[in-house]
Coordinates of C-alpha atoms and ligand atoms in Angstrom, one line a residue:
M11 CA 126.4 82.4 79.4
I12 CA 125.4 85.2 77.0
Q13 CA 128.1 86.5 74.7
F14 CA 127.6 89.7 72.7
L15 CA 129.3 92.9 71.6
L16 CA 128.6 95.8 73.9
N17 CA 129.3 98.5 71.3
D18 CA 132.8 97.2 70.2
Q19 CA 133.6 95.3 73.4
P20 CA 133.2 91.4 73.5
T21 CA 131.1 90.8 76.6
A22 CA 130.1 87.7 78.4
L23 CA 127.4 87.6 81.1
E24 CA 126.3 84.9 83.5
H25 CA 123.4 84.8 86.0
V26 CA 121.0 86.8 83.9
A27 CA 117.4 86.5 84.9
P28 CA 115.3 85.4 81.9
S29 CA 113.1 88.5 82.1
M30 CA 116.0 91.0 82.5
S31 CA 115.6 93.6 79.8
V32 CA 118.3 95.3 77.9
L33 CA 117.2 98.6 79.5
Q34 CA 117.5 97.2 83.0
Y35 CA 121.0 95.9 82.2
L36 CA 122.2 99.2 80.8
R37 CA 120.7 101.4 83.5
T38 CA 120.9 99.3 86.7
V39 CA 123.8 96.9 86.0
L40 CA 126.1 99.1 84.0
V41 CA 124.7 102.4 85.2
Q42 CA 124.9 103.7 81.7
V43 CA 121.9 106.0 81.8
G44 CA 122.0 107.6 78.4
T45 CA 119.2 105.2 77.3
K46 CA 116.0 106.5 78.9
E47 CA 112.9 104.8 80.3
G48 CA 109.7 106.5 79.3
C49 CA 106.8 104.0 79.2
A50 CA 108.5 100.6 79.7
A51 CA 105.9 99.3 77.2
G52 CA 107.4 99.7 73.8
D53 CA 105.3 102.8 73.1
C54 CA 107.4 105.9 73.4
G55 CA 110.9 105.0 71.9
A56 CA 112.9 106.8 74.7
C57 CA 114.8 103.5 75.3
T58 CA 115.6 102.8 71.6
V59 CA 119.0 101.1 71.0
V60 CA 120.4 99.7 67.8
V61 CA 121.1 96.0 67.4
G62 CA 123.5 94.7 64.8
E63 CA 123.0 91.2 63.5
L64 CA 124.7 89.0 61.0
T65 CA 122.6 88.3 57.9
G66 CA 122.8 86.7 54.5
D67 CA 125.2 83.9 53.4
P68 CA 126.7 82.4 56.6
Q69 CA 130.1 82.1 54.8
N70 CA 130.1 85.7 53.8
P71 CA 127.6 87.5 56.1
S72 CA 126.9 91.2 56.4
L73 CA 125.7 93.3 59.2
Q74 CA 122.1 94.5 59.5
Y75 CA 121.3 97.2 62.0
K76 CA 117.9 97.7 63.5
A77 CA 116.3 100.0 66.1
V78 CA 114.6 98.1 68.9
N79 CA 113.0 99.0 72.3
A80 CA 115.4 98.2 75.0
C81 CA 112.7 98.2 77.6
I82 CA 111.0 95.0 76.3
T83 CA 114.0 93.2 74.7
P84 CA 115.2 90.3 76.9
M85 CA 118.9 90.7 77.6
A86 CA 119.5 87.0 76.8
S87 CA 118.2 87.4 73.3
L88 CA 121.3 89.5 72.4
H89 CA 123.5 86.4 72.3
G90 CA 125.7 86.6 69.1
K91 CA 124.6 90.2 68.4
Q92 CA 126.0 93.7 68.7
L93 CA 124.3 96.2 71.1
I94 CA 124.9 99.8 70.2
T95 CA 124.1 102.4 72.8
I96 CA 123.9 106.2 72.7
E97 CA 127.2 106.3 74.7
H98 CA 129.1 104.8 71.7
L99 CA 128.1 107.3 69.0
Q100 CA 130.8 109.9 69.6
H101 CA 134.1 108.9 68.1
Q102 CA 137.5 110.6 68.7
G103 CA 135.8 113.6 70.2
Q104 CA 133.5 114.1 67.3
L105 CA 129.7 113.8 67.4
H106 CA 128.2 111.3 65.0
P107 CA 126.7 113.0 61.9
V108 CA 123.2 112.4 63.3
Q109 CA 124.0 113.9 66.7
Q110 CA 125.7 116.9 65.1
A111 CA 122.7 117.5 62.8
M112 CA 120.4 117.4 65.8
V113 CA 122.4 120.1 67.5
D114 CA 122.6 122.2 64.4
C115 CA 118.9 122.0 63.7
H116 CA 117.8 122.5 67.3
G117 CA 116.2 119.0 67.4
S118 CA 116.1 118.8 71.2
Q119 CA 114.4 120.7 73.9
C120 CA 114.0 118.9 77.3
G121 CA 116.1 116.1 75.8
F122 CA 114.3 113.2 77.3
C123 CA 113.3 111.6 74.0
T124 CA 116.6 112.7 72.3
P125 CA 118.8 109.6 72.9
G126 CA 116.0 107.4 71.5
I127 CA 115.4 109.6 68.5
V128 CA 119.2 109.7 67.8
M129 CA 119.4 105.9 67.9
S130 CA 116.4 105.5 65.6
L131 CA 118.0 108.0 63.2
L132 CA 121.3 106.2 63.5
A133 CA 119.7 102.9 62.4
W134 CA 118.0 104.8 59.5
W135 CA 121.3 106.6 58.6
L136 CA 123.2 103.3 58.5
G137 CA 120.4 101.8 56.4
V138 CA 120.5 104.7 53.9
Q139 CA 124.3 104.3 53.5
R140 CA 123.8 100.5 52.9
G141 CA 120.9 101.0 50.5
T142 CA 118.3 99.4 52.8
A143 CA 116.4 102.5 53.9
A144 CA 114.9 105.3 51.9
P145 CA 116.7 108.7 52.2
D146 CA 113.5 110.6 51.7
R147 CA 110.8 112.1 54.0
H148 CA 108.9 108.9 54.0
G149 CA 111.9 106.9 55.1
I150 CA 112.5 109.4 57.9
E151 CA 108.9 109.3 59.1
L152 CA 109.1 105.5 59.1
A153 CA 112.3 105.6 61.1
L154 CA 110.7 107.9 63.7
S155 CA 107.3 106.1 63.8
G156 CA 108.1 104.7 67.3
N157 CA 109.6 107.8 68.9
L158 CA 107.4 110.3 70.8
C159 CA 108.6 113.8 71.4
R160 CA 106.4 116.0 73.5
C161 CA 108.2 119.3 73.3
T162 CA 110.5 119.9 70.3
G163 CA 108.1 119.0 67.5
Y164 CA 109.1 116.8 64.7
Q165 CA 110.0 119.4 62.0
P166 CA 113.5 120.2 63.4
I167 CA 114.2 116.5 63.9
I168 CA 113.2 115.7 60.4
Q169 CA 115.4 118.6 59.2
A170 CA 118.3 117.1 61.3
A171 CA 117.8 113.7 59.6
E172 CA 117.9 115.3 56.2
Q173 CA 121.1 117.3 57.1
S174 CA 122.8 114.2 58.6
L175 CA 122.9 112.7 55.1
R176 CA 125.5 115.3 54.0
L177 CA 128.1 113.0 55.6
C178 CA 128.2 109.4 54.5
Q179 CA 131.0 107.9 56.6
D180 CA 131.2 107.0 60.3
H181 CA 133.1 104.6 62.6
F182 CA 130.4 101.9 62.4
L183 CA 130.8 101.7 58.6
Q184 CA 134.6 101.8 58.9
H185 CA 134.8 99.0 61.4
Q186 CA 132.0 96.7 60.2
Q187 CA 134.2 94.0 58.9
E188 CA 135.9 93.7 62.4
V189 CA 132.4 93.5 64.0
V190 CA 131.4 90.7 61.5
Q191 CA 134.5 88.7 62.5
L192 CA 133.8 89.2 66.3
L193 CA 130.2 88.1 65.9
Q194 CA 131.2 85.1 63.8
A195 CA 133.6 84.1 66.5
I196 CA 130.9 84.3 69.2
Q197 CA 128.5 82.3 67.0
G198 CA 131.1 79.7 66.4
T199 CA 131.5 79.1 70.1
P200 CA 130.8 75.4 70.8
G201 CA 127.4 74.9 72.5
A202 CA 126.3 78.4 71.8
E203 CA 123.2 77.2 70.0
S204 CA 121.7 75.5 73.0
L205 CA 123.0 77.9 75.6
R206 CA 121.2 78.1 78.8
T207 CA 121.6 80.8 81.4
E208 CA 121.5 79.7 85.0
R209 CA 118.1 81.3 85.5
G210 CA 116.5 79.5 82.6
F211 CA 116.7 81.2 79.3
Y212 CA 117.0 78.6 76.5
R213 CA 118.0 79.3 73.0
P214 CA 117.5 76.2 70.8
G215 CA 118.9 76.2 67.2
T216 CA 116.5 73.8 65.5
A217 CA 112.8 72.9 65.7
S218 CA 113.6 69.5 67.1
E219 CA 115.7 71.0 69.9
L220 CA 112.8 73.4 70.6
A221 CA 110.4 70.4 70.8
R222 CA 112.7 68.5 73.1
L223 CA 113.1 71.6 75.4
L224 CA 109.3 72.1 75.6
E225 CA 108.9 68.4 76.4
A226 CA 111.4 68.7 79.2
H227 CA 110.1 72.0 80.5
P228 CA 106.3 72.0 79.7
Q229 CA 105.8 75.1 81.9
A230 CA 108.4 77.2 80.0
Q231 CA 107.1 80.1 78.0
L232 CA 108.1 80.7 74.4
V233 CA 109.4 84.1 73.6
A234 CA 110.0 85.5 70.1
G235 CA 110.1 89.3 69.8
A236 CA 108.8 89.9 73.3
T237 CA 106.6 92.8 72.1
D238 CA 103.6 91.2 73.9
L239 CA 105.4 89.1 76.5
G240 CA 107.8 91.8 77.5
L241 CA 104.9 93.9 78.8
E242 CA 104.0 91.1 81.2
F243 CA 107.4 91.6 82.8
T244 CA 107.5 95.4 82.8
Q245 CA 103.8 96.1 83.5
Q246 CA 102.6 93.1 85.5
L247 CA 106.0 92.4 87.1
H248 CA 105.6 88.7 86.1
Q249 CA 108.9 86.8 86.7
P250 CA 109.0 83.8 84.4
S251 CA 111.2 81.0 85.7
K252 CA 111.9 79.6 82.2
L253 CA 111.9 81.2 78.7
I254 CA 112.6 79.5 75.4
Y255 CA 113.7 81.9 72.7
T256 CA 112.6 81.1 69.2
G257 CA 114.7 83.8 67.4
G258 CA 117.6 81.3 66.9
V259 CA 115.5 78.4 65.6
K260 CA 116.4 77.7 62.0
E261 CA 113.1 76.5 60.8
L262 CA 111.2 79.2 62.5
T263 CA 113.3 82.0 61.1
Q264 CA 113.0 80.9 57.5
L265 CA 110.8 82.5 54.8
Q266 CA 110.0 80.4 51.7
D267 CA 108.5 81.7 48.5
T268 CA 107.2 78.6 46.7
P269 CA 105.1 78.6 43.4
D270 CA 101.8 78.1 45.3
Q271 CA 102.4 79.6 48.8
V272 CA 104.4 81.8 51.0
I273 CA 105.6 79.9 54.1
I274 CA 106.6 82.2 56.9
G275 CA 108.5 80.8 59.9
A276 CA 106.7 81.7 63.1
A277 CA 109.7 83.7 64.4
V278 CA 110.2 85.8 61.2
T279 CA 109.8 89.4 62.1
Y280 CA 107.4 91.8 60.4
S281 CA 110.3 93.8 59.0
S282 CA 111.9 90.6 57.5
A283 CA 108.6 89.4 56.0
Q284 CA 107.4 92.7 54.5
S285 CA 109.2 92.7 51.2
T286 CA 108.2 89.2 50.2
L287 CA 104.6 89.8 51.3
H288 CA 104.6 93.0 49.3
Q289 CA 105.3 91.0 46.1
H290 CA 102.4 88.7 46.6
F291 CA 99.9 90.4 49.0
P292 CA 100.6 94.2 48.7
A293 CA 97.5 95.0 50.9
F294 CA 98.8 92.7 53.7
A295 CA 102.3 94.2 53.5
D296 CA 100.9 97.7 53.6
L297 CA 99.1 96.9 56.8
F298 CA 102.5 96.4 58.4
N299 CA 103.1 100.1 58.1
R300 CA 100.2 100.5 60.5
L301 CA 101.3 97.8 62.8
G302 CA 103.1 99.1 65.9
S303 CA 106.2 101.2 65.1
L304 CA 109.3 100.3 63.2
Q305 CA 110.9 99.2 66.5
I306 CA 108.0 96.8 67.2
R307 CA 108.1 95.5 63.6
N308 CA 111.8 94.9 63.9
Q309 CA 111.2 92.5 66.8
G310 CA 107.6 91.4 66.6
T311 CA 106.7 88.2 64.7
L312 CA 103.7 86.8 62.9
G313 CA 103.9 83.7 65.0
G314 CA 103.7 85.8 68.2
N315 CA 100.7 87.7 66.9
V316 CA 98.8 84.5 66.0
A317 CA 99.8 82.6 69.2
N318 CA 98.9 85.6 71.4
A319 CA 95.3 85.1 70.1
S320 CA 94.3 88.7 70.8
P321 CA 90.9 89.6 69.2
I322 CA 92.5 92.9 68.1
G323 CA 95.7 91.4 66.6
D324 CA 96.2 92.7 63.1
T325 CA 97.4 89.7 61.2
P326 CA 94.7 87.0 62.1
P327 CA 91.9 88.7 60.1
V328 CA 94.1 88.7 57.0
L329 CA 95.3 85.1 57.6
L330 CA 91.6 84.1 58.0
A331 CA 90.7 85.8 54.7
L332 CA 93.6 84.2 52.9
N333 CA 92.7 80.7 54.4
A334 CA 96.2 80.3 55.9
T335 CA 97.3 77.0 57.5
L336 CA 99.4 76.7 60.6
K337 CA 102.1 74.1 61.0
L338 CA 102.1 73.1 64.7
T339 CA 105.0 71.0 65.9
S340 CA 105.8 69.1 69.1
I341 CA 108.0 66.2 70.1
Q342 CA 105.2 63.9 68.7
G343 CA 105.6 65.4 65.2
S344 CA 103.7 68.1 63.2
R345 CA 100.1 68.7 62.3
H346 CA 98.4 71.3 60.0
V347 CA 95.5 73.4 61.3
A348 CA 93.5 75.9 59.3
I349 CA 93.7 79.3 60.9
A350 CA 89.9 79.3 61.1
D351 CA 90.1 76.4 63.5
F352 CA 93.0 77.8 65.6
F353 CA 91.2 80.2 67.9
T354 CA 88.8 78.5 70.3
G355 CA 87.8 81.4 72.7
Y356 CA 89.1 84.6 74.2
R357 CA 92.9 84.2 74.0
Q358 CA 92.5 80.5 73.7
T359 CA 93.8 78.3 70.9
V360 CA 94.1 74.6 70.0
L361 CA 97.9 74.6 70.9
R362 CA 98.6 71.7 73.2
T363 CA 101.2 71.6 75.9
G364 CA 104.6 71.1 74.4
E365 CA 103.4 72.3 71.0
F366 CA 104.5 75.4 69.1
I367 CA 103.7 77.2 65.8
E368 CA 106.4 76.4 63.4
A369 CA 105.2 78.1 60.3
I370 CA 102.3 79.9 58.7
M371 CA 101.5 78.8 55.1
I372 CA 99.6 81.3 53.0
P373 CA 98.2 80.3 49.5
K374 CA 99.1 82.8 46.8
L375 CA 96.4 84.7 45.0
K376 CA 95.3 83.6 41.6
A377 CA 94.6 86.0 38.8
D378 CA 90.9 86.4 39.5
E379 CA 91.3 86.7 43.3
T380 CA 91.6 90.0 45.2
L381 CA 92.6 90.9 48.8
Q382 CA 91.6 94.1 50.5
V383 CA 92.8 95.0 54.0
Y384 CA 91.6 97.8 56.3
K385 CA 92.6 98.8 59.8
I386 CA 90.7 101.4 61.7
S387 CA 92.5 103.0 64.6
K388 CA 92.7 106.5 66.2
R389 CA 96.2 107.1 65.1
F390 CA 98.0 106.1 61.8
E391 CA 101.1 104.8 63.5
D392 CA 101.6 102.7 66.6
D393 CA 98.0 102.2 67.5
I394 CA 95.9 99.1 68.1
S395 CA 92.9 98.4 65.9
A396 CA 89.4 99.3 66.8
V397 CA 88.4 97.2 63.8
C398 CA 90.4 95.3 61.3
M399 CA 88.9 93.7 58.2
A400 CA 90.3 91.7 55.4
I401 CA 88.3 90.6 52.3
W402 CA 89.4 87.9 49.9
M403 CA 87.2 87.4 46.9
R404 CA 87.1 85.5 43.6
R405 CA 84.8 87.2 41.1
E406 CA 83.8 86.4 37.5
H407 CA 82.3 89.4 35.6
N408 CA 81.9 91.1 39.1
V409 CA 79.8 88.2 40.4
V410 CA 81.2 86.9 43.7
Q411 CA 82.2 83.2 43.2
A412 CA 83.9 82.8 46.6
V413 CA 84.5 85.2 49.5
R414 CA 86.1 85.1 52.9
I415 CA 85.9 88.1 55.3
G416 CA 88.2 88.0 58.4
C417 CA 87.5 90.5 61.2
G418 CA 89.3 91.7 64.2
G419 CA 87.9 93.8 67.1
M420 CA 84.4 92.5 66.4
A421 CA 84.2 89.4 68.7
A422 CA 86.2 87.6 71.4
I423 CA 88.3 86.0 68.7
P424 CA 89.5 87.0 65.3
K425 CA 86.5 85.6 63.3
R426 CA 85.1 85.1 59.8
A427 CA 81.9 87.0 58.9
K428 CA 80.1 84.0 57.5
A429 CA 76.6 85.4 57.3
T430 CA 78.0 88.4 55.5
E431 CA 79.9 86.2 53.1
Q432 CA 76.8 84.2 52.4
A433 CA 74.9 87.5 51.6
L434 CA 77.5 88.4 49.0
L435 CA 77.9 84.9 47.4
G436 CA 76.6 84.4 43.9
K437 CA 75.6 88.1 43.5
P438 CA 77.2 91.0 41.7
F439 CA 79.6 92.9 44.0
S440 CA 77.3 95.9 43.8
E441 CA 75.9 98.6 46.1
T442 CA 72.6 96.6 46.4
S443 CA 74.3 93.4 47.6
I444 CA 76.6 95.4 49.9
N445 CA 73.6 97.0 51.6
L446 CA 72.2 93.5 52.2
A447 CA 75.5 92.2 53.4
K448 CA 75.7 95.1 55.9
Q449 CA 72.6 93.9 57.5
A450 CA 74.1 90.4 57.8
L451 CA 77.1 91.8 59.7
A452 CA 74.8 92.2 62.8
Q453 CA 74.1 88.4 62.7
D454 CA 77.9 87.7 62.6
F455 CA 78.9 90.1 65.4
Q456 CA 77.8 91.6 68.6
P457 CA 80.9 93.7 69.3
I458 CA 81.7 95.1 72.7
D459 CA 82.0 98.7 73.9
D460 CA 85.5 99.6 75.2
I461 CA 87.9 102.4 75.2
R462 CA 88.8 102.0 71.6
A463 CA 85.3 102.1 70.2
S464 CA 81.6 101.6 71.0
A465 CA 79.8 98.5 69.7
A466 CA 77.6 100.7 67.5
Y467 CA 80.7 102.3 66.0
R468 CA 82.4 99.0 65.3
L469 CA 79.3 97.7 63.5
A470 CA 78.9 100.9 61.5
V471 CA 82.5 101.1 60.5
A472 CA 82.6 97.4 59.5
G473 CA 79.6 98.1 57.2
N474 CA 81.4 101.2 55.8
L475 CA 84.5 99.1 55.0
L476 CA 82.3 96.8 52.8
T477 CA 81.2 99.9 50.9
R478 CA 84.8 101.1 50.7
A479 CA 85.9 97.7 49.3
H480 CA 83.2 97.9 46.7
L481 CA 84.1 101.5 45.7
E482 CA 87.8 100.6 45.5
L483 CA 87.3 97.5 43.5
N484 CA 85.1 99.4 41.1
Q485 CA 87.7 102.2 40.9
Q486 CA 85.5 104.8 42.5
G487 CA 86.9 107.0 45.2
V488 CA 90.3 105.4 45.0
S489 CA 92.1 108.7 44.9
L490 CA 90.3 109.8 48.1
F491 CA 91.5 106.7 49.9
A492 CA 95.0 106.6 48.5
E493 CA 95.7 109.7 50.5
A494 CA 95.3 107.7 53.7
G495 CA 98.1 105.4 52.5
G496 CA 96.0 102.5 51.3
T497 CA 94.8 101.4 54.8
S498 CA 92.2 103.3 56.7
Q499 CA 92.8 105.4 59.8
Ligands
FAD23 C1 103.9 99.5 71.3 C2 103.3 98.3 70.8 C3 102.5 98.4 69.6 C4 101.8 97.3 69.1 N1 101.1 97.4 68.0 C5 100.4 96.4 67.5 C6 99.6 96.5 66.4 O1 99.4 97.6 65.8 N2 98.9 95.4 65.9 C7 99.1 94.2 66.5 O2 98.5 93.2 66.0 N3 99.9 94.0 67.5 C8 100.5 95.1 68.1 N4 101.3 94.9 69.2 C9 101.4 93.6 69.8 C10 102.7 92.7 69.3 O3 103.7 93.5 68.8 C11 102.3 91.7 68.3 O4 101.3 90.9 68.8 C12 103.5 90.8 67.9 O5 103.2 90.2 66.7 C13 103.9 89.8 68.9 O6 105.0 89.1 68.4 P1 106.3 88.8 69.3 O7 107.2 88.0 68.5 O8 106.8 90.0 70.0 O9 105.6 87.8 70.4 P2 106.1 87.5 71.9 O10 105.8 88.7 72.8 O11 107.5 87.0 71.9 O12 105.1 86.3 72.3 C14 103.7 86.5 72.3 C15 103.0 85.2 72.7 O13 103.1 84.2 71.7 C16 103.8 83.1 72.2 N5 104.6 82.6 71.1 C17 105.6 83.3 70.5 N6 106.0 82.5 69.5 C18 105.4 81.3 69.5 C19 105.4 80.1 68.7 N7 106.2 80.0 67.7 N8 104.5 79.1 69.0 C20 103.6 79.3 70.0 N9 103.6 80.3 70.8 C21 104.4 81.4 70.5 C22 104.5 83.5 73.4 O14 104.7 82.5 74.4 C23 103.6 84.6 74.0 O15 102.5 84.0 74.7 C24 102.0 96.0 69.7 C25 102.8 95.9 70.8 C26 103.5 97.0 71.4 C27 104.3 96.8 72.6
FES24 S1 110.6 103.1 77.5 FE1 109.0 103.7 76.1 S2 109.4 102.3 74.4 FE2 110.8 101.7 75.9
FES25 S1 112.8 117.1 73.5 FE1 111.4 116.9 75.2 S2 110.3 115.1 74.7 FE2 111.4 115.5 72.9

């Protein structure tokens, strides 16, 4: 059984198919059709809903609201959470401040994108009131990064967002304590941690429960944010018989900041990891602003990105450059594998049956070490990389003492550029050595031609990124690049 709050109503559901999405539930089961379906692939934001979750001290939790894509969110992952839909914004005959501002500023034309945009703005508006979102233009653009509007244009929508802040009270803020209590009551339900729907959706609470479930159901698929897996259900109509959800596993949802390393549980979302990563690896955290949209980052996890083993995933090149280690766990125990040894072929990894990624361990940078991260894609937001490159270096008087270059989009797997690294090692990080290193890139990679980029483009752009890294480290051309937000477009 799944128990959650549908807006302010405690709701219990049985017989939910593991792959049933929140959008299917709203539109086909409840016939609440305010939430729209555009792409069914997490791309357009028409289906955006807001999910409220308990966070912080379990004795004294608070509510955190985030915008997510209903089309790829499994219904069963809502257990213990609040689902807020567009139908619930109006209160006592009054539009919500965000809705009223959209009307006043003419923020809607055909209206298809409007419910999704309003829900994204609601999550942002609540974040602003609670001090977790920026009230400025940047904050608004971030909030709208996953919402496409084909006819109104964004200016009136941005004006509406600004205007909505003239009011700072709504019924969500007024009733949040009641919601906290209702969610606590659901989460305190005996057996809730290991609940199982009749159609095979498992929600373990600890890593050992997860290991036991995988041992008992070796064919079950793990699901974290479902931002990759959800597309298999909506685009390829795959119907999994068993899913094991990692979002409730204590060890996998923890983030530890130790003196030597940052340890990120595999089910920690990008949004949750970003501020800690920003303290220690600003270039890595900045990359997140280019990874999917806010909705995707609110759900997608680093563990899912690594396990998916896509050659164009954004985090593996950075984790390769940082020499991260993966903690892999099964019923037999845990082992540690260097990320460089994890990928064995196109979408193949060393993960064994019954094994899962528990955590990603990233060594912190020392004073003489630098990290530079570049993503090249056609659009700034919500676009997959053509090329991603991360460069870790230790230099003494500008002479390269050690270097690791992780690349995505250049081979069948995320891969180190070992010949290029060798060409840089022991030499000054200068234009001359960069030019030699560029030639070595062709030994490291024979990229493919595809819709994102030609092989020649990928090789040329990878070489140019080495030049850019050199210019940036030597403080030349920095102002030019800063305009692009720190990561390339
Ligand atoms: C619109 C859109 C935009 C996107 N943009 C980007 C982008 O810019 N850059 C990018 O890199 N990716 C992007 N993605 C892909 C996706 O968001 C990421 O790969 C994300 O990190 C996947 O994480 P998840 O938690 O959603 O994984 P899920 O979809 O839940 O799982 C992905 C795979 O990993 C497995 N898995 C999950 N957790 C574990 C674990 N702990 N141990 C072992 N296996 C596990 C699952 O079984 C599944 O096979 C985008 C996706 C969408 C839909
Ligand atoms: S329908 Fe397009 S993001 Fe969900
Ligand atoms: S108002 Fe028509 S798509 Fe946005």
